[in-house]
Coordinates of C-alpha atoms and ligand atoms in Angstrom, one line a residue:
X1013 CA 0.3 0.0 0.0
X1014 CA 1.3 3.5 -0.9
X1015 CA -0.8 5.1 2.0
X1016 CA -2.6 3.4 5.3
X1017 CA -4.4 5.3 7.6
X1018 CA -5.2 3.9 10.9
X1019 CA -8.0 4.8 13.4
X1020 CA -7.0 8.8 12.9
X1021 CA -8.6 10.6 15.5
X1022 CA -8.4 14.7 15.7
X1023 CA -10.1 17.0 18.0
X1024 CA -10.1 20.9 17.5
X1025 CA -10.1 22.4 21.2
X1026 CA -12.1 25.7 20.7
X1027 CA -9.9 28.9 21.6
X1028 CA -12.5 30.3 23.7
X1029 CA -12.6 27.4 25.9
X1030 CA -16.0 26.2 24.2
X1031 CA -17.0 22.8 23.3
X1032 CA -14.1 20.7 21.8
X1033 CA -14.9 19.1 18.3
X1034 CA -14.2 15.5 17.4
X1035 CA -13.7 15.7 14.0
X1036 CA -12.2 12.4 13.4
X1037 CA -13.0 9.5 15.4
X1038 CA -11.0 6.5 14.1
X1039 CA -10.5 7.2 10.3
X1040 CA -9.3 4.4 8.3
X1041 CA -8.1 4.3 4.5
X1042 CA -5.9 2.5 2.2
X1043 CA -4.8 3.7 -1.1
X1044 CA -2.5 1.5 -3.6
X1045 CA 0.2 2.8 -5.7
X1046 CA -1.4 4.6 -8.6
X1047 CA -5.0 4.8 -7.1
X1048 CA -7.5 7.3 -7.7
X1049 CA -10.0 8.0 -4.8
X1050 CA -12.3 10.6 -4.3
X1051 CA -13.4 12.0 -0.9
X1052 CA -16.8 13.3 -0.4
X1053 CA -18.9 14.3 2.5
X1054 CA -20.8 17.3 4.0
X1055 CA -18.8 20.6 4.7
X1056 CA -17.2 20.7 8.1
X1057 CA -16.8 17.0 8.3
X1058 CA -13.4 16.9 8.1
X1059 CA -12.1 16.2 4.5
X1060 CA -9.7 19.0 4.4
X1061 CA -8.1 17.6 8.1
X1062 CA -7.7 14.4 6.7
X1063 CA -5.8 15.8 3.7
X1064 CA -3.6 18.1 5.9
X1065 CA -2.7 15.2 8.1
X1066 CA -1.8 13.0 5.3
X1067 CA 0.1 15.8 3.7
X1068 CA 2.2 16.5 7.2
X1069 CA 0.4 20.1 7.3
X1070 CA -1.1 19.2 10.6
X1071 CA -1.0 16.5 13.2
X1072 CA -3.4 14.0 14.3
X1073 CA -4.3 13.1 18.1
X1074 CA -4.0 9.5 17.7
X1075 CA -3.5 6.9 14.9
X1076 CA -1.3 6.5 12.0
X1077 CA -0.5 7.7 8.7
X1078 CA 1.8 5.7 6.7
X1079 CA 3.2 6.5 3.5
X1080 CA 5.2 4.2 1.6
X1081 CA 5.8 2.4 4.8
X1082 CA 7.1 5.3 6.7
X1083 CA 5.0 7.2 9.5
X1084 CA 4.6 10.7 8.7
X1085 CA 3.6 11.7 12.3
X1086 CA 7.4 10.6 13.2
X1087 CA 9.4 12.5 10.8
X1088 CA 11.7 14.7 11.6
X1089 CA 12.1 18.5 10.9
X1090 CA 14.4 17.9 7.8
X1091 CA 12.7 14.9 6.4
X1092 CA 9.2 16.6 6.9
X1093 CA 10.5 19.1 4.5
X1094 CA 11.5 16.8 2.1
X1095 CA 7.9 14.7 2.4
X1096 CA 6.2 17.8 1.8
X1097 CA 8.2 18.9 -1.2
X1098 CA 8.8 15.3 -2.9
X1099 CA 6.6 12.4 -1.6
X1100 CA 3.2 14.4 -1.8
X1101 CA 2.1 17.1 -4.1
X1102 CA -0.8 19.7 -3.2
X1103 CA -3.4 21.1 -5.2
X1104 CA -5.6 23.8 -3.1
X1105 CA -9.2 25.6 -4.2
X1106 CA -7.1 28.5 -4.9
X1107 CA -3.9 28.0 -6.9
X1108 CA -1.4 30.0 -4.7
X1109 CA 0.8 30.8 -7.5
X1110 CA 3.6 33.8 -7.2
X1111 CA 2.0 36.7 -9.2
X1112 CA 5.7 38.2 -9.8
X1113 CA 6.7 34.7 -11.1
X1114 CA 6.4 33.3 -14.8
X1115 CA 4.4 30.2 -15.4
X1116 CA 7.4 28.1 -15.8
X1117 CA 9.4 29.8 -12.5
X1118 CA 5.9 28.9 -10.6
X1119 CA 6.3 25.2 -11.8
X1120 CA 9.9 25.0 -10.5
X1121 CA 9.2 26.7 -7.1
X1122 CA 9.0 23.3 -5.2
X1123 CA 12.3 22.2 -6.7
X1124 CA 14.0 25.2 -4.8
X1125 CA 13.8 23.7 -1.4
X1126 CA 16.2 20.8 -2.5
X1127 CA 19.3 22.7 -3.6
X1128 CA 21.9 20.5 -5.8
X1129 CA 19.2 19.5 -8.4
X1130 CA 20.2 19.4 -12.0
X1131 CA 18.6 22.9 -12.9
X1132 CA 18.6 22.1 -16.7
X1133 CA 17.0 19.0 -16.2
X1134 CA 14.1 20.3 -13.9
X1135 CA 13.5 23.1 -16.4
X1136 CA 13.0 20.5 -19.4
X1137 CA 10.7 18.6 -16.9
X1138 CA 8.6 21.8 -16.1
X1139 CA 8.5 22.4 -19.8
X1140 CA 7.4 18.7 -20.6
X1141 CA 4.7 19.1 -17.7
X1142 CA 3.4 22.6 -19.0
X1143 CA 3.0 20.6 -22.3
X1144 CA 1.0 17.9 -20.7
X1145 CA -1.0 20.5 -19.1
X1146 CA -1.8 22.1 -22.5
X1147 CA 0.1 25.2 -21.6
X1148 CA 3.3 25.1 -23.6
X1149 CA 2.6 28.4 -25.3
X1150 CA 2.1 30.4 -21.8
X1151 CA 5.2 29.5 -20.2
X1152 CA 6.6 33.1 -20.1
X1153 CA 3.2 34.5 -19.0
X1154 CA 2.4 35.4 -15.2
X1155 CA -0.5 34.0 -13.1
X1156 CA -2.5 37.4 -14.1
X1157 CA -2.4 36.9 -17.7
X1158 CA -4.2 33.7 -17.5
X1159 CA -7.6 32.2 -17.2
X1160 CA -8.9 30.5 -13.9
X1161 CA -8.6 27.2 -15.6
X1162 CA -5.2 27.7 -16.9
X1163 CA -3.9 28.9 -13.3
X1164 CA -5.3 25.6 -11.8
X1165 CA -3.3 23.6 -14.5
X1166 CA -0.3 25.4 -13.7
X1167 CA -1.0 24.4 -10.2
X1168 CA -1.2 20.7 -11.3
X1169 CA 2.3 21.0 -13.2
X1170 CA 4.0 22.4 -10.2
X1171 CA 2.6 19.8 -8.0
X1172 CA 4.0 17.1 -10.0
X1173 CA 7.2 18.6 -10.7
X1174 CA 9.2 16.7 -8.0
X1175 CA 7.4 13.4 -9.0
X1176 CA 5.5 12.8 -6.1
X1177 CA 4.1 9.2 -5.4
X1178 CA 0.6 10.9 -3.9
X1179 CA -1.0 13.9 -5.2
X1180 CA -3.3 15.4 -2.7
X1181 CA -6.0 17.4 -4.2
X1182 CA -8.2 19.5 -1.6
X1183 CA -11.4 21.1 -3.9
X1184 CA -9.2 21.8 -6.9
X1185 CA -12.1 22.5 -8.9
X1186 CA -14.3 24.8 -6.6
X1187 CA -13.2 27.9 -8.2
X1188 CA -14.0 26.9 -11.7
X1189 CA -16.9 26.5 -13.7
X1190 CA -18.4 23.3 -15.1
X1191 CA -16.3 22.8 -18.0
X1192 CA -13.4 23.8 -16.7
X1193 CA -13.8 21.8 -13.6
X1194 CA -14.4 18.8 -15.9
X1195 CA -11.2 19.6 -17.7
X1196 CA -9.1 19.8 -14.7
X1197 CA -10.2 16.4 -13.4
X1198 CA -9.7 14.7 -16.9
X1199 CA -6.3 16.2 -16.6
X1200 CA -5.9 14.9 -13.0
X1201 CA -6.9 11.2 -14.3
X1202 CA -4.5 11.6 -17.2
X1203 CA -1.7 12.5 -14.9
X1204 CA -2.5 9.7 -12.7
X1205 CA -2.1 7.4 -15.9
X1206 CA 1.0 9.0 -17.4
X1207 CA 2.9 9.4 -14.1
X1208 CA 1.5 6.8 -11.9
X1209 CA 0.9 9.3 -9.2
X1210 CA -2.4 8.5 -7.0
X1211 CA -4.8 10.8 -6.4
X1212 CA -6.9 11.6 -3.6
X1213 CA -9.2 14.5 -4.3
X1214 CA -12.0 15.7 -2.3
X1215 CA -14.6 17.3 -4.0
X1216 CA -18.8 18.3 -3.7
X1217 CA -19.5 17.4 -7.2
X1218 CA -20.7 13.7 -7.7
X1219 CA -20.1 13.8 -11.2
X1220 CA -16.5 14.7 -10.6
X1221 CA -16.0 12.3 -7.7
X1222 CA -17.4 9.4 -10.0
X1223 CA -14.6 9.8 -12.4
X1224 CA -12.3 8.7 -9.4
X1225 CA -11.2 4.8 -9.1
X1226 CA -13.4 4.8 -5.7
X1227 CA -15.2 7.1 -3.8
X1228 CA -15.3 7.3 0.1
X1229 CA -17.3 9.2 2.3
X1230 CA -16.5 11.1 5.7
X1231 CA -19.5 11.6 7.7
X1232 CA -19.6 11.8 11.5
X1233 CA -15.9 11.4 12.0
X1234 CA -15.6 7.9 10.1
X1235 CA -15.1 7.4 6.4
X1236 CA -17.1 4.5 4.7
X1237 CA -16.6 3.2 1.4
X1238 CA -19.4 4.5 -1.1
X1239 CA -18.2 2.7 -4.4
X1240 CA -15.4 0.4 -5.2
Ligands
ATP1387 N1 -7.6 25.0 12.8 C1 -8.9 24.6 13.7 N2 -9.5 24.9 14.6 C2 -10.8 25.0 15.2 N3 -11.4 24.0 14.5 C3 -11.1 23.7 13.3 C4 -9.8 24.0 12.8 N4 -9.8 23.6 11.3 C5 -11.2 23.1 11.3 N5 -11.7 23.2 12.2 C6 -13.3 22.4 12.3 O1 -13.0 21.1 12.3 C7 -14.2 21.0 11.4 C8 -13.9 20.3 9.9 O2 -13.1 21.0 9.3 P1 -12.5 20.9 7.7 O3 -12.0 21.8 7.2 O4 -11.8 19.3 7.9 O5 -14.0 20.2 7.1 P2 -14.2 19.9 5.3 O6 -15.0 18.7 5.4 O7 -13.2 20.1 4.8 O8 -15.3 21.3 4.9 P3 -15.5 21.9 3.8 O9 -16.2 20.9 2.7 O10 -16.4 23.0 4.0 O11 -14.0 22.1 3.3 C9 -14.9 22.0 11.0 O12 -15.9 22.1 12.1 C10 -13.9 23.0 11.4 O13 -14.8 24.5 12.0
MG1388 MG1 -12.5 21.5 3.0

């Protein structure tokens, strides 16, 4: 298994001393190498919390997250940085591209965390990815000169630059219209096939969730398989 989540629990204590919220109450999920999984569920059910814990952006209170057999919660500081930049790739609802950088430079941002890489080879890979996402003719543009759909496609290329094994996409189509949302999910499926990267996508749209190999639903703090 690429990812094994076992009995994950997370409680948020309210800052004003009010009631604590048990967001995750024993979540289990296994994802195989190269699989695609949609996470659906009501707003506030903890979908982003799960993704953030898997991506080592947040910590669980109990349970285990194993990626490639390594316990994410036990990574040291240096290993966590390498994990976030190379083992997983992130795509969020908003692209978070750097406005002053070109499209090509934005795609290369995650490579800056690891000095000593072959810069020329990385630029070539960035160009190949931009071609794959249909933006070969936009490499010198700034994000402000792109459409919303194009910006999200740059974010996909950026998420894949370090050849992650797992792509974590939190409502990547949330800011897109229907047509562009469909195109972005097509692209994720294509990248899954071409690069062998496993994809976990959170979405509210059933027709987009249906494009993933499996659908799981988060409700009342637990994950249940909806379709296998
Ligand atoms: N840092 C935090 N401090 C306190 N409570 C939080 C924090 N982050 C999230 N929560 C609470 O945890 C619950 C789950 O949040 P989460 O963002 O994971 O939900 P979600 O399923 O992604 O929702 P949505 O579909 O609206 O994005 C919510 O009730 C939220 O208010
Ligand atoms: Mg969310």
